[in-house]
Amino acid sequence: MGLDRIRGQEQAISLLRSAFGSGRLAHAYLFRGPYGVGKEMAALELAKSLHCETEGLQDCGQCPACKMSDGLSHPDTHLIFPTPRTIKPVERAERVSESVRKGFRDEDFGRKTAIISVETILTEVVVKVGRRPYIGPWKVFIISDADRMTSEAANTLLKTLEEPPAQTVLILTSSRSSALPATVVSRCQKIPFSPLSRVEVEAVLTGDARLGMDAAKARAASAIAMGSPGAAVRASQSGLAAELKNIAAIMKGSRAGGVRSLIDEANRLAYRLGRDEQQKVLDLMLLWFRDVLVVSESRSATVPELLYSSYEDQIKSQADIMELADLEQLITKVDEARRAIERYSSPSIVFTSVLLDMAVVRKRAITRRGSQHGVQ
Ligand SMILES: [Zn+2]
């Protein structure tokens, strides 16, 4: 248990285990990798294992230290998060426990305006590093999203990174480690975290009771998460997983109302969703075509595993009428749309153009099939 609960990060966990096993746990680590793949969770589990009364890098889950770690109240684990400049300390503490209770950090919490100030580094790290541990023997400081430190904060942390007291571990996490000053990075042992497989994401989502996700929800959310359980949770909470159903309706052409309805839909996507969500919607469309491609290329009777498994019939019938050239055209179109959104083009124009193109290609495929059958 403990560190082994972190799924899909075997390399990171084994680096930590072997360092501990040989008595060479570094005093400063940088856990780096994409958003939502378990960096903070691994940091918390490492702290818990270090504090547990059991020998070795284990946690029993029963001893007082483990109970305190579970409740995020172990006095020798110090959590530092970016916060909006104006936040009060009490509110900050509440937000930290709230995000841990939910299992994943709230996106708002890492809002782009949030920072780790020099005052925070001074009071939460520099001063506390100098004190003896309350329960001991270890003291762990977790600086989450360390790239949000102001340059003054980063400079202040440098000295601590250079000369930390014994049995003190500082763990910096970052999904944008290139934004960290080189002086900070060079003083930390780097531990890489990678995206998970879709199956692993699903397992994380259904395995964590705090998330309350059933298999169908987890499947939908993991299809769009690009290997990040955190992103999957975010997608699910933002209603993006529900978009999957909507996308399927568009793709199988089952929406009534013709062109007018497509334009309405394009406007809905353009005005109701944020730019990140719009990108994800386009990803969902690409995944639909991926499924169609997979089916058309599988010669066997058994259909390979589909992302849109609940729409197998519709996927099959599209694979039936679409030619490779149709699919290529649509995939290119969606890909271009993705880049257009990135370049801040008008989402309304982008989505209208994509949806109309899809309707045209569908219609062409159906007509072609009709005329082929007519000739026979
Ligand atoms: Zn324990």
PDB file of N, CA and C in Angstrom, residues 238-240 242-250 255 260-274 277-278 281 284-285 347-348 351-352 355:
ATOM      1  N   SER A 238     -16.831  19.348 -15.179  1.00  0.00           N
ATOM      2  CA  SER A 238     -17.219  20.492 -16.005  1.00  0.00           C
ATOM      3  C   SER A 238     -18.310  20.097 -16.995  1.00  0.00           C
ATOM      4  N   GLY A 239     -18.757  18.852 -16.929  1.00  0.00           N
ATOM      5  CA  GLY A 239     -19.838  18.443 -17.816  1.00  0.00           C
ATOM      6  C   GLY A 239     -19.343  18.013 -19.182  1.00  0.00           C
ATOM      7  N   LEU A 240     -18.006  17.968 -19.336  1.00  0.00           N
ATOM      8  CA  LEU A 240     -17.467  17.614 -20.635  1.00  0.00           C
ATOM      9  C   LEU A 240     -17.739  16.157 -20.979  1.00  0.00           C
ATOM     10  N   ALA A 242     -20.359  14.629 -20.345  1.00  0.00           N
ATOM     11  CA  ALA A 242     -21.717  14.589 -20.889  1.00  0.00           C
ATOM     12  C   ALA A 242     -21.721  15.027 -22.352  1.00  0.00           C
ATOM     13  N   GLU A 243     -20.726  15.858 -22.712  1.00  0.00           N
ATOM     14  CA  GLU A 243     -20.603  16.305 -24.102  1.00  0.00           C
ATOM     15  C   GLU A 243     -20.390  15.117 -25.049  1.00  0.00           C
ATOM     16  N   LEU A 244     -19.791  14.069 -24.489  1.00  0.00           N
ATOM     17  CA  LEU A 244     -19.502  12.891 -25.300  1.00  0.00           C
ATOM     18  C   LEU A 244     -20.770  12.386 -25.983  1.00  0.00           C
ATOM     19  N   LYS A 245     -21.853  12.370 -25.220  1.00  0.00           N
ATOM     20  CA  LYS A 245     -23.139  11.912 -25.728  1.00  0.00           C
ATOM     21  C   LYS A 245     -23.611  12.814 -26.872  1.00  0.00           C
ATOM     22  N   ASN A 246     -23.449  14.097 -26.625  1.00  0.00           N
ATOM     23  CA  ASN A 246     -23.845  15.092 -27.601  1.00  0.00           C
ATOM     24  C   ASN A 246     -23.040  14.977 -28.897  1.00  0.00           C
ATOM     25  N   ILE A 247     -21.731  14.797 -28.710  1.00  0.00           N
ATOM     26  CA  ILE A 247     -20.842  14.642 -29.866  1.00  0.00           C
ATOM     27  C   ILE A 247     -21.274  13.425 -30.669  1.00  0.00           C
ATOM     28  N   ALA A 248     -21.584  12.339 -29.940  1.00  0.00           N
ATOM     29  CA  ALA A 248     -22.004  11.120 -30.631  1.00  0.00           C
ATOM     30  C   ALA A 248     -23.242  11.392 -31.473  1.00  0.00           C
ATOM     31  N   ALA A 249     -24.172  12.190 -30.923  1.00  0.00           N
ATOM     32  CA  ALA A 249     -25.392  12.510 -31.677  1.00  0.00           C
ATOM     33  C   ALA A 249     -25.062  13.284 -32.946  1.00  0.00           C
ATOM     34  N   ILE A 250     -24.132  14.232 -32.827  1.00  0.00           N
ATOM     35  CA  ILE A 250     -23.738  15.007 -34.010  1.00  0.00           C
ATOM     36  C   ILE A 250     -23.082  14.079 -35.036  1.00  0.00           C
ATOM     37  N   ARG A 255     -29.201  14.259 -35.189  1.00  0.00           N
ATOM     38  CA  ARG A 255     -29.878  15.472 -34.735  1.00  0.00           C
ATOM     39  C   ARG A 255     -30.867  15.920 -35.798  1.00  0.00           C
ATOM     40  N   ARG A 260     -29.971  24.377 -39.838  1.00  0.00           N
ATOM     41  CA  ARG A 260     -30.289  25.315 -38.764  1.00  0.00           C
ATOM     42  C   ARG A 260     -29.825  24.755 -37.406  1.00  0.00           C
ATOM     43  N   SER A 261     -30.125  23.474 -37.212  1.00  0.00           N
ATOM     44  CA  SER A 261     -29.794  22.843 -35.943  1.00  0.00           C
ATOM     45  C   SER A 261     -28.267  22.735 -35.775  1.00  0.00           C
ATOM     46  N   LEU A 262     -27.566  22.504 -36.878  1.00  0.00           N
ATOM     47  CA  LEU A 262     -26.103  22.419 -36.781  1.00  0.00           C
ATOM     48  C   LEU A 262     -25.512  23.771 -36.387  1.00  0.00           C
ATOM     49  N   ILE A 263     -26.091  24.835 -36.943  1.00  0.00           N
ATOM     50  CA  ILE A 263     -25.577  26.170 -36.622  1.00  0.00           C
ATOM     51  C   ILE A 263     -25.861  26.500 -35.149  1.00  0.00           C
ATOM     52  N   ASP A 264     -27.050  26.106 -34.692  1.00  0.00           N
ATOM     53  CA  ASP A 264     -27.351  26.299 -33.268  1.00  0.00           C
ATOM     54  C   ASP A 264     -26.337  25.565 -32.404  1.00  0.00           C
ATOM     55  N   GLU A 265     -26.057  24.345 -32.813  1.00  0.00           N
ATOM     56  CA  GLU A 265     -25.119  23.530 -32.052  1.00  0.00           C
ATOM     57  C   GLU A 265     -23.720  24.180 -32.056  1.00  0.00           C
ATOM     58  N   ALA A 266     -23.316  24.667 -33.224  1.00  0.00           N
ATOM     59  CA  ALA A 266     -22.006  25.323 -33.328  1.00  0.00           C
ATOM     60  C   ALA A 266     -21.947  26.526 -32.388  1.00  0.00           C
ATOM     61  N   ASN A 267     -23.049  27.269 -32.323  1.00  0.00           N
ATOM     62  CA  ASN A 267     -23.070  28.448 -31.447  1.00  0.00           C
ATOM     63  C   ASN A 267     -23.029  28.044 -29.984  1.00  0.00           C
ATOM     64  N   ARG A 268     -23.714  26.945 -29.674  1.00  0.00           N
ATOM     65  CA  ARG A 268     -23.697  26.478 -28.291  1.00  0.00           C
ATOM     66  C   ARG A 268     -22.256  26.138 -27.875  1.00  0.00           C
ATOM     67  N   LEU A 269     -21.586  25.388 -28.755  1.00  0.00           N
ATOM     68  CA  LEU A 269     -20.201  25.006 -28.445  1.00  0.00           C
ATOM     69  C   LEU A 269     -19.308  26.242 -28.353  1.00  0.00           C
ATOM     70  N   ALA A 270     -19.605  27.227 -29.214  1.00  0.00           N
ATOM     71  CA  ALA A 270     -18.754  28.420 -29.263  1.00  0.00           C
ATOM     72  C   ALA A 270     -18.956  29.328 -28.058  1.00  0.00           C
ATOM     73  N   TYR A 271     -20.203  29.431 -27.585  1.00  0.00           N
ATOM     74  CA  TYR A 271     -20.466  30.421 -26.544  1.00  0.00           C
ATOM     75  C   TYR A 271     -20.605  29.846 -25.144  1.00  0.00           C
ATOM     76  N   ARG A 272     -20.902  28.554 -25.063  1.00  0.00           N
ATOM     77  CA  ARG A 272     -21.132  27.995 -23.729  1.00  0.00           C
ATOM     78  C   ARG A 272     -19.880  27.360 -23.129  1.00  0.00           C
ATOM     79  N   LEU A 273     -18.900  27.045 -23.981  1.00  0.00           N
ATOM     80  CA  LEU A 273     -17.717  26.361 -23.464  1.00  0.00           C
ATOM     81  C   LEU A 273     -16.499  27.280 -23.488  1.00  0.00           C
ATOM     82  N   GLY A 274     -15.583  27.021 -22.554  1.00  0.00           N
ATOM     83  CA  GLY A 274     -14.322  27.756 -22.563  1.00  0.00           C
ATOM     84  C   GLY A 274     -13.399  27.182 -23.637  1.00  0.00           C
ATOM     85  N   GLU A 277     -12.201  23.654 -23.092  1.00  0.00           N
ATOM     86  CA  GLU A 277     -13.252  22.656 -23.317  1.00  0.00           C
ATOM     87  C   GLU A 277     -13.534  22.501 -24.810  1.00  0.00           C
ATOM     88  N   GLN A 278     -13.429  23.603 -25.537  1.00  0.00           N
ATOM     89  CA  GLN A 278     -13.641  23.505 -26.985  1.00  0.00           C
ATOM     90  C   GLN A 278     -12.587  22.595 -27.626  1.00  0.00           C
ATOM     91  N   VAL A 281     -13.621  19.133 -26.965  1.00  0.00           N
ATOM     92  CA  VAL A 281     -14.727  18.698 -27.814  1.00  0.00           C
ATOM     93  C   VAL A 281     -14.174  18.257 -29.175  1.00  0.00           C
ATOM     94  N   LEU A 284     -12.714  14.986 -28.852  1.00  0.00           N
ATOM     95  CA  LEU A 284     -13.762  13.954 -28.818  1.00  0.00           C
ATOM     96  C   LEU A 284     -14.186  13.585 -30.238  1.00  0.00           C
ATOM     97  N   MET A 285     -14.255  14.593 -31.102  1.00  0.00           N
ATOM     98  CA  MET A 285     -14.622  14.323 -32.493  1.00  0.00           C
ATOM     99  C   MET A 285     -13.552  13.466 -33.172  1.00  0.00           C
ATOM    100  N   PRO A 347     -14.494  31.051 -32.338  1.00  0.00           N
ATOM    101  CA  PRO A 347     -14.988  29.674 -32.154  1.00  0.00           C
ATOM    102  C   PRO A 347     -16.284  29.432 -32.927  1.00  0.00           C
ATOM    103  N   SER A 348     -17.100  30.469 -33.047  1.00  0.00           N
ATOM    104  CA  SER A 348     -18.369  30.298 -33.726  1.00  0.00           C
ATOM    105  C   SER A 348     -18.142  29.923 -35.202  1.00  0.00           C
ATOM    106  N   PHE A 351     -16.493  26.266 -35.377  1.00  0.00           N
ATOM    107  CA  PHE A 351     -17.402  25.139 -35.166  1.00  0.00           C
ATOM    108  C   PHE A 351     -18.451  25.028 -36.279  1.00  0.00           C
ATOM    109  N   THR A 352     -18.952  26.167 -36.758  1.00  0.00           N
ATOM    110  CA  THR A 352     -19.927  26.112 -37.848  1.00  0.00           C
ATOM    111  C   THR A 352     -19.302  25.414 -39.048  1.00  0.00           C
ATOM    112  N   LEU A 355     -18.868  21.571 -38.364  1.00  0.00           N
ATOM    113  CA  LEU A 355     -20.120  20.808 -38.352  1.00  0.00           C
ATOM    114  C   LEU A 355     -20.729  20.726 -39.758  1.00  0.00           C
TER     115      LEU A 355
END
